[in-house]
Tab-separated table of C-alpha atoms and ligand atoms in Angstrom:
chain	number	residue	atom	x	y	z
A	979	MET	CA	-33.133	-21.098	-72.950
A	980	ASP	CA	-34.694	-17.662	-72.155
A	981	GLU	CA	-35.175	-18.539	-68.508
A	982	LEU	CA	-31.543	-19.658	-68.235
A	983	ILE	CA	-30.326	-16.455	-69.914
A	984	LYS	CA	-32.377	-14.310	-67.518
A	985	ASN	CA	-31.052	-16.208	-64.490
A	986	LEU	CA	-27.461	-15.946	-65.692
A	987	VAL	CA	-27.407	-12.249	-66.644
A	988	GLU	CA	-29.160	-11.069	-63.497
A	989	ALA	CA	-26.892	-13.024	-61.143
A	990	TYR	CA	-23.953	-11.485	-59.283
A	991	GLY	CA	-20.510	-12.492	-60.551
A	992	PRO	CA	-17.729	-9.926	-61.009
A	993	SER	CA	-14.270	-11.304	-61.886
A	994	GLY	CA	-12.895	-13.383	-59.018
A	995	PHE	CA	-16.359	-13.805	-57.472
A	996	GLU	CA	-18.072	-16.155	-59.920
A	997	ASP	CA	-19.522	-18.586	-57.320
A	998	ASN	CA	-23.197	-17.858	-58.075
A	999	ILE	CA	-22.743	-18.297	-61.800
A	1000	ARG	CA	-20.787	-21.523	-61.290
A	1001	ARG	CA	-23.620	-22.889	-59.136
A	1002	ILE	CA	-26.309	-22.015	-61.708
A	1003	ILE	CA	-24.354	-23.594	-64.584
A	1004	ASN	CA	-23.341	-26.640	-62.543
A	1005	ASP	CA	-26.993	-27.379	-61.722
A	1006	GLU	CA	-27.922	-26.907	-65.355
A	1007	ILE	CA	-25.294	-29.268	-66.841
A	1008	ALA	CA	-25.026	-31.901	-64.083
A	1009	SER	CA	-27.109	-34.461	-66.001
A	1010	PHE	CA	-25.491	-33.866	-69.440
A	1011	ALA	CA	-21.762	-33.971	-68.753
A	1012	ASP	CA	-19.729	-37.175	-68.370
A	1013	GLU	CA	-17.417	-35.541	-65.824
A	1014	ILE	CA	-17.500	-32.195	-64.026
A	1015	SER	CA	-14.637	-30.611	-62.110
A	1016	ILE	CA	-13.708	-27.258	-60.635
A	1017	ASP	CA	-10.036	-26.248	-60.704
A	1018	SER	CA	-8.237	-24.126	-58.125
A	1019	MET	CA	-8.843	-20.907	-60.077
A	1020	GLY	CA	-12.576	-21.637	-60.008
A	1021	ASN	CA	-13.085	-22.654	-63.638
A	1022	LEU	CA	-15.985	-25.074	-64.085
A	1023	ILE	CA	-14.926	-27.815	-66.506
A	1024	ALA	CA	-17.471	-30.222	-68.003
A	1025	LEU	CA	-16.260	-33.075	-70.193
A	1026	LYS	CA	-18.409	-34.637	-72.901
A	1027	LYS	CA	-16.511	-37.739	-74.015
A	1028	GLY	CA	-16.041	-38.511	-77.710
A	1029	ASP	CA	-16.088	-41.872	-79.496
A	1030	GLY	CA	-12.287	-41.846	-79.758
A	1031	SER	CA	-12.091	-40.905	-83.444
A	1032	GLY	CA	-11.748	-37.143	-83.029
A	1033	LEU	CA	-9.692	-34.439	-81.365
A	1034	SER	CA	-9.697	-32.853	-77.938
A	1035	VAL	CA	-11.505	-29.533	-77.924
A	1036	MET	CA	-11.811	-26.799	-75.332
A	1037	VAL	CA	-14.886	-24.577	-75.605
A	1038	ALA	CA	-14.645	-21.569	-73.301
A	1039	ALA	CA	-17.234	-19.037	-72.134
A	1040	HIS	CA	-16.424	-16.710	-69.270
A	1041	MET	CA	-18.614	-16.552	-66.182
A	1042	ASP	CA	-17.294	-13.250	-64.829
A	1043	GLU	CA	-18.597	-9.762	-65.522
A	1044	ILE	CA	-17.113	-6.292	-65.151
A	1045	GLY	CA	-17.738	-4.526	-61.856
A	1046	ILE	CA	-16.127	-2.381	-59.195
A	1047	MET	CA	-14.175	-2.918	-55.951
A	1048	THR	CA	-14.172	-0.589	-52.955
A	1049	THR	CA	-10.840	1.018	-52.053
A	1050	HIS	CA	-11.624	3.556	-49.319
A	1051	ILE	CA	-14.405	4.698	-46.990
A	1052	THR	CA	-14.818	8.418	-46.219
A	1053	GLU	CA	-15.639	9.733	-42.738
A	1054	ASN	CA	-19.207	10.336	-43.954
A	1055	GLY	CA	-19.640	6.750	-45.080
A	1056	PHE	CA	-19.176	7.134	-48.839
A	1057	LEU	CA	-17.011	4.642	-50.728
A	1058	ARG	CA	-14.310	5.201	-53.318
A	1059	PHE	CA	-13.652	2.369	-55.735
A	1060	THR	CA	-11.549	0.929	-58.523
A	1061	ASN	CA	-12.679	-0.883	-61.647
A	1062	ILE	CA	-12.806	-4.634	-62.203
A	1063	GLY	CA	-12.269	-4.924	-65.946
A	1064	GLY	CA	-13.248	-2.398	-68.612
A	1065	VAL	CA	-15.642	-0.038	-66.820
A	1066	ARG	CA	-15.995	3.350	-68.526
A	1067	PRO	CA	-16.701	6.561	-66.542
A	1068	GLN	CA	-19.583	7.338	-68.953
A	1069	THR	CA	-21.506	4.360	-67.568
A	1070	LEU	CA	-21.137	5.238	-63.882
A	1071	MET	CA	-23.273	8.211	-62.822
A	1072	GLY	CA	-26.611	7.086	-61.384
A	1073	SER	CA	-25.700	3.424	-61.698
A	1074	ARG	CA	-27.002	1.026	-59.142
A	1075	ILE	CA	-24.607	-1.608	-57.838
A	1076	GLN	CA	-24.914	-4.601	-55.568
A	1077	PHE	CA	-22.437	-6.335	-53.270
A	1078	SER	CA	-22.401	-10.094	-52.698
A	1079	ASP	CA	-24.412	-9.806	-49.479
A	1080	GLY	CA	-27.153	-7.873	-51.273
A	1081	THR	CA	-26.141	-4.399	-50.068
A	1082	THR	CA	-27.196	-1.934	-52.757
A	1083	GLY	CA	-25.568	1.372	-53.603
A	1084	VAL	CA	-25.714	4.176	-56.152
A	1085	ILE	CA	-22.756	5.801	-57.894
A	1086	TYR	CA	-22.473	9.557	-58.315
A	1087	THR	CA	-19.851	12.089	-59.251
A	1088	GLU	CA	-18.117	15.094	-57.639
A	1089	LYS	CA	-19.208	18.559	-58.771
A	1090	MET	CA	-18.401	19.466	-62.353
A	1091	ASP	CA	-17.750	22.834	-63.999
A	1092	SER	CA	-20.120	21.961	-66.821
A	1093	TRP	CA	-22.688	19.205	-67.238
A	1094	ASN	CA	-21.135	18.428	-70.607
A	1095	GLY	CA	-17.968	17.331	-68.856
A	1096	LEU	CA	-17.046	13.952	-67.498
A	1097	HIS	CA	-14.995	13.083	-64.465
A	1098	GLY	CA	-12.678	10.089	-64.416
A	1099	GLN	CA	-13.572	7.128	-62.277
A	1100	ASP	CA	-11.491	8.446	-59.361
A	1101	LYS	CA	-13.888	11.370	-58.876
A	1102	HIS	CA	-16.902	9.089	-58.475
A	1103	TYR	CA	-18.139	7.540	-55.240
A	1104	ILE	CA	-20.693	5.019	-53.978
A	1105	ASP	CA	-23.517	5.905	-51.606
A	1106	VAL	CA	-24.870	2.883	-49.691
A	1107	GLY	CA	-27.049	5.010	-47.415
A	1108	ALA	CA	-24.528	5.061	-44.565
A	1109	THR	CA	-24.154	8.215	-42.449
A	1110	SER	CA	-20.644	7.545	-41.155
A	1111	LYS	CA	-17.600	5.367	-41.679
A	1112	GLU	CA	-18.506	3.371	-38.551
A	1113	LEU	CA	-22.030	2.662	-39.803
A	1114	CYS	CA	-20.977	1.752	-43.366
A	1115	PRO	CA	-22.101	-1.847	-44.063
A	1116	VAL	CA	-19.414	-2.306	-46.717
A	1117	GLY	CA	-15.684	-2.710	-46.180
A	1118	VAL	CA	-12.585	-2.112	-48.285
A	1119	GLY	CA	-11.991	-4.799	-50.920
A	1120	TRP	CA	-15.640	-5.625	-51.484
A	1121	ALA	CA	-16.651	-6.342	-55.064
A	1122	ALA	CA	-19.919	-5.195	-56.609
A	1123	SER	CA	-21.683	-5.853	-59.880
A	1124	PHE	CA	-24.048	-3.488	-61.659
A	1125	VAL	CA	-27.773	-4.062	-61.341
A	1126	ARG	CA	-30.017	-4.113	-64.407
A	1127	PRO	CA	-32.848	-6.568	-65.086
A	1128	PHE	CA	-33.235	-8.693	-68.213
A	1129	ALA	CA	-35.713	-7.540	-70.859
A	1130	ASP	CA	-36.886	-9.144	-74.097
A	1131	ILE	CA	-37.829	-6.281	-76.414
A	1132	GLY	CA	-39.174	-8.279	-79.300
A	1133	GLY	CA	-36.506	-10.809	-80.132
A	1134	ARG	CA	-33.730	-8.673	-78.763
A	1135	TYR	CA	-32.463	-9.224	-75.252
A	1136	ILE	CA	-31.012	-6.464	-73.108
A	1137	SER	CA	-29.321	-6.719	-69.730
A	1138	LYS	CA	-26.111	-6.199	-67.873
A	1139	SER	CA	-23.460	-8.918	-68.342
A	1140	MET	CA	-24.647	-10.388	-71.647
A	1141	ASP	CA	-20.828	-10.320	-71.885
A	1142	ASP	CA	-20.440	-13.184	-71.409
A	1143	ARG	CA	-23.377	-14.951	-69.767
A	1144	ILE	CA	-24.857	-15.244	-73.257
A	1145	GLY	CA	-21.748	-17.258	-74.188
A	1146	CYS	CA	-22.297	-19.387	-71.065
A	1147	ALA	CA	-25.921	-19.999	-72.106
A	1148	VAL	CA	-24.755	-21.008	-75.609
A	1149	GLY	CA	-22.227	-23.413	-74.052
A	1150	VAL	CA	-24.833	-24.985	-71.754
A	1151	GLU	CA	-27.397	-25.352	-74.545
A	1152	SER	CA	-24.828	-26.827	-76.969
A	1153	LEU	CA	-23.704	-29.380	-74.381
A	1154	ARG	CA	-27.359	-30.309	-73.804
A	1155	ARG	CA	-28.054	-30.813	-77.519
A	1156	ILE	CA	-24.875	-32.818	-78.095
A	1157	SER	CA	-25.617	-35.110	-75.162
A	1158	GLU	CA	-29.172	-35.648	-76.421
A	1159	VAL	CA	-27.834	-36.911	-79.763
A	1160	GLY	CA	-25.484	-39.088	-77.752
A	1161	THR	CA	-22.298	-39.196	-79.811
A	1162	THR	CA	-19.533	-36.854	-80.890
A	1163	PRO	CA	-16.109	-37.705	-82.324
A	1164	HIS	CA	-14.383	-35.298	-79.946
A	1165	ASP	CA	-13.532	-35.139	-76.278
A	1166	ILE	CA	-15.102	-31.765	-75.572
A	1167	PHE	CA	-14.165	-29.772	-72.486
A	1168	PHE	CA	-16.739	-27.063	-71.864
A	1169	VAL	CA	-14.866	-24.579	-69.696
A	1170	PHE	CA	-16.878	-21.905	-67.923
A	1171	SER	CA	-13.956	-19.680	-67.140
A	1172	VAL	CA	-13.161	-17.106	-64.461
A	1173	GLN	CA	-11.446	-13.703	-64.627
A	1174	GLU	CA	-11.664	-13.091	-68.384
A	1175	GLU	CA	-12.417	-9.404	-67.941
A	1176	VAL	CA	-9.160	-8.819	-66.081
A	1177	GLY	CA	-6.964	-10.564	-68.667
A	1178	THR	CA	-8.298	-14.036	-69.675
A	1179	ARG	CA	-6.682	-15.569	-66.590
A	1180	GLY	CA	-8.985	-18.535	-65.963
A	1181	ALA	CA	-8.860	-19.767	-69.555
A	1182	GLN	CA	-5.086	-19.588	-69.425
A	1183	THR	CA	-4.676	-22.044	-66.565
A	1184	ALA	CA	-7.453	-24.317	-67.852
A	1185	ALA	CA	-5.859	-24.513	-71.308
A	1186	ASN	CA	-2.443	-25.216	-69.795
A	1187	ALA	CA	-3.925	-28.121	-67.858
A	1188	LEU	CA	-6.131	-29.568	-70.607
A	1189	LYS	CA	-3.600	-29.443	-73.490
A	1190	VAL	CA	-6.251	-29.632	-76.221
A	1191	ASP	CA	-5.886	-29.793	-80.017
A	1192	VAL	CA	-8.545	-27.173	-80.698
A	1193	GLY	CA	-9.792	-24.189	-78.686
A	1194	ILE	CA	-12.995	-22.267	-79.350
A	1195	ALA	CA	-14.063	-19.264	-77.290
A	1196	LEU	CA	-17.674	-18.127	-77.122
A	1197	ASP	CA	-17.925	-14.421	-76.433
A	1198	VAL	CA	-19.656	-11.262	-77.549
A	1199	THR	CA	-18.298	-8.892	-80.179
A	1200	LEU	CA	-19.069	-5.312	-81.161
A	1201	THR	CA	-21.320	-4.301	-84.058
A	1202	GLY	CA	-21.025	-1.496	-86.604
A	1203	ASP	CA	-24.735	-1.009	-87.243
A	1204	THR	CA	-25.689	1.861	-84.897
A	1205	PRO	CA	-25.667	5.626	-85.645
A	1206	GLU	CA	-22.144	6.870	-86.419
A	1207	ALA	CA	-20.640	3.677	-85.006
A	1208	GLU	CA	-17.047	2.696	-85.508
A	1209	THR	CA	-16.697	0.923	-88.848
A	1210	MET	CA	-17.206	-2.789	-88.358
A	1211	ALA	CA	-18.727	-5.390	-90.691
A	1212	VAL	CA	-20.797	-7.087	-87.987
A	1213	ASP	CA	-24.549	-6.449	-87.697
A	1214	LEU	CA	-26.933	-7.452	-84.946
A	1215	GLY	CA	-29.204	-10.255	-86.175
A	1216	ALA	CA	-27.034	-11.274	-89.137
A	1217	GLY	CA	-25.752	-14.459	-87.519
A	1218	PRO	CA	-22.836	-15.606	-85.392
A	1219	ALA	CA	-19.540	-13.902	-86.201
A	1220	ILE	CA	-16.588	-16.132	-87.022
A	1221	LYS	CA	-13.554	-14.338	-85.657
A	1222	VAL	CA	-10.613	-13.887	-88.014
A	1223	LYS	CA	-8.607	-11.444	-85.914
A	1224	ASP	CA	-8.862	-9.268	-82.851
A	1225	SER	CA	-6.273	-7.246	-80.989
A	1226	GLY	CA	-5.069	-10.301	-79.044
A	1227	MET	CA	-5.061	-13.128	-81.570
A	1228	ILE	CA	-5.272	-14.304	-85.147
A	1229	SER	CA	-7.565	-17.318	-85.454
A	1230	HIS	CA	-6.223	-20.582	-86.890
A	1231	ALA	CA	-6.975	-20.298	-90.627
A	1232	GLY	CA	-7.939	-23.960	-90.988
A	1233	LEU	CA	-10.382	-23.717	-88.087
A	1234	VAL	CA	-11.942	-20.582	-89.576
A	1235	ARG	CA	-12.331	-22.419	-92.901
A	1236	GLN	CA	-13.939	-25.343	-91.094
A	1237	MET	CA	-16.376	-23.066	-89.243
A	1238	ARG	CA	-17.393	-21.372	-92.510
A	1239	SER	CA	-18.006	-24.593	-94.373
A	1240	ARG	CA	-20.132	-26.021	-91.545
A	1241	ALA	CA	-22.248	-22.850	-91.590
A	1242	GLU	CA	-22.624	-23.006	-95.358
A	1243	GLU	CA	-23.501	-26.713	-95.440
A	1244	ARG	CA	-26.307	-26.150	-92.947
A	1245	ASN	CA	-27.429	-22.745	-94.226
A	1246	ILE	CA	-26.683	-21.112	-90.897
A	1247	PRO	CA	-26.266	-17.346	-91.403
A	1248	TYR	CA	-22.825	-16.105	-90.343
A	1249	GLN	CA	-20.519	-13.123	-90.700
A	1250	MET	CA	-16.767	-12.647	-90.578
A	1251	GLU	CA	-15.359	-10.704	-87.650
A	1252	VAL	CA	-12.313	-8.482	-87.413
A	1253	LEU	CA	-12.321	-6.725	-84.033
A	1254	GLU	CA	-9.845	-3.900	-83.704
A	1255	ARG	CA	-10.214	-3.425	-79.957
A	1256	GLY	CA	-10.504	-6.235	-77.431
A	1257	SER	CA	-9.913	-9.966	-77.240
A	1258	THR	CA	-11.290	-13.143	-75.695
A	1259	ASP	CA	-10.320	-16.351	-73.894
A	1260	ALA	CA	-9.250	-17.703	-77.319
A	1261	ARG	CA	-6.105	-15.626	-77.005
A	1262	SER	CA	-4.995	-17.473	-73.872
A	1263	ILE	CA	-6.048	-20.878	-75.162
A	1264	GLN	CA	-4.101	-20.423	-78.393
A	1265	ILE	CA	-0.771	-19.759	-76.703
A	1266	ALA	CA	-1.105	-22.068	-73.680
A	1267	GLY	CA	1.413	-24.906	-73.445
A	1268	ALA	CA	2.743	-25.717	-76.889
A	1269	GLY	CA	-0.210	-23.896	-78.463
A	1270	CYS	CA	-3.297	-25.154	-80.284
A	1271	ALA	CA	-5.612	-24.349	-83.186
A	1272	ALA	CA	-7.798	-21.634	-81.710
A	1273	GLY	CA	-10.724	-19.562	-82.880
A	1274	CYS	CA	-13.799	-17.830	-81.586
A	1275	ILE	CA	-17.476	-17.731	-82.394
A	1276	SER	CA	-18.846	-14.363	-81.362
A	1277	ILE	CA	-22.377	-13.343	-80.541
A	1278	PRO	CA	-22.922	-9.838	-81.963
A	1279	CYS	CA	-23.688	-7.410	-79.128
A	1280	ARG	CA	-24.461	-3.705	-79.020
A	1281	TYR	CA	-23.430	-1.482	-76.102
A	1282	VAL	CA	-20.765	-3.860	-74.750
A	1283	HIS	CA	-19.532	-2.958	-71.260
A	1284	THR	CA	-22.578	-0.843	-70.511
A	1285	GLN	CA	-25.382	-2.071	-68.287
A	1286	SER	CA	-27.699	-2.626	-71.242
A	1287	GLU	CA	-25.860	-4.957	-73.563
A	1288	MET	CA	-28.104	-6.077	-76.457
A	1289	VAL	CA	-28.072	-9.368	-78.371
A	1290	ASP	CA	-30.449	-10.818	-80.950
A	1291	ALA	CA	-32.369	-14.017	-80.125
A	1292	ASN	CA	-31.825	-15.466	-83.626
A	1293	ASP	CA	-28.076	-14.881	-83.360
A	1294	VAL	CA	-28.061	-16.795	-80.082
A	1295	GLU	CA	-29.928	-19.764	-81.593
A	1296	ASN	CA	-27.747	-19.738	-84.727
A	1297	THR	CA	-24.600	-19.659	-82.600
A	1298	VAL	CA	-25.773	-22.786	-80.786
A	1299	GLN	CA	-26.539	-24.480	-84.117
A	1300	LEU	CA	-23.170	-23.601	-85.618
A	1301	LEU	CA	-21.243	-24.752	-82.556
A	1302	VAL	CA	-23.172	-28.031	-82.374
A	1303	GLU	CA	-22.458	-28.666	-86.096
A	1304	ILE	CA	-18.746	-28.038	-85.626
A	1305	LEU	CA	-18.511	-30.236	-82.523
A	1306	SER	CA	-20.632	-33.104	-83.848
A	1307	ASN	CA	-18.565	-33.620	-86.999
A	1308	PRO	CA	-14.918	-34.404	-87.723
A	1309	ILE	CA	-12.683	-31.313	-87.608
A	1310	THR	CA	-10.139	-31.112	-90.453
A	1311	LEU	CA	-7.677	-28.308	-89.902
B	2237	CO	CO1	-16.069	-8.065	-71.726
B	2238	ZN	ZN1	-16.515	-11.174	-72.797
């Protein structure tokens, strides 16, 4: 799975421009899924058929990552930009970015009164090495992702866009393991969704179309285990986090109970998650159509929405195991 994770996190795929990620995942799952389709939003939907005794389940992991989009080119060939998703000004200065055609640029900031200060995003610009507007290789409305290679620092993985390529990798690996066993009670739709970072838009249309009984999002969550961190009862390496509540949804209590008992039966370490800021595709899935029983299994992640998001290898493996247990057995809500 490490090779897949590296390929996924290093690939280019800001919200609305997920083509590369869709291609990588499609190649990976082509031999495991019973049916694969791509909807008009760009969601990649892989169906693993059940034996007819279970429910219909949507498992969602988002393919997109945060990034930037150019808004204006100066006479000297510098670019102004807006954010795609939750990009913080603290993460910008000195950052390297890449456009879909491979053009690379660096972000810097206007002069500051003190180096302790911080300008807002609007006072930053991109330098792509151009000397004039005419010679600038990038136009207005071009999207870029950050550039940062994958590293394994002893069982902990760091890279850009762990949010949520790590969820995609968990989805791919779970589908592979379920198809190797051969049977599941449930019709499982693995949805690799688009545009989560700009408001869970892909999952919304997919859930409206699929009309499932159960929805499970796979995404990262914050941890509370770093110096002077915000209080949060999630630690890196302590197992997948079963979401109870975040700022966009309250998980279905029966589904949460079911997730916990599967973890306990199989001695899979887990933790309970209450996230006070942020949400996931589960929010959209829960309230699509007439609604469904929705929840989320989160992979603990430090430094979310920076270019060095960190996850623990054991958490990743345990998330796969927990998801496979849930999906391979009857779900009683
Ligand atoms: Co995110
Ligand atoms: Zn995410």
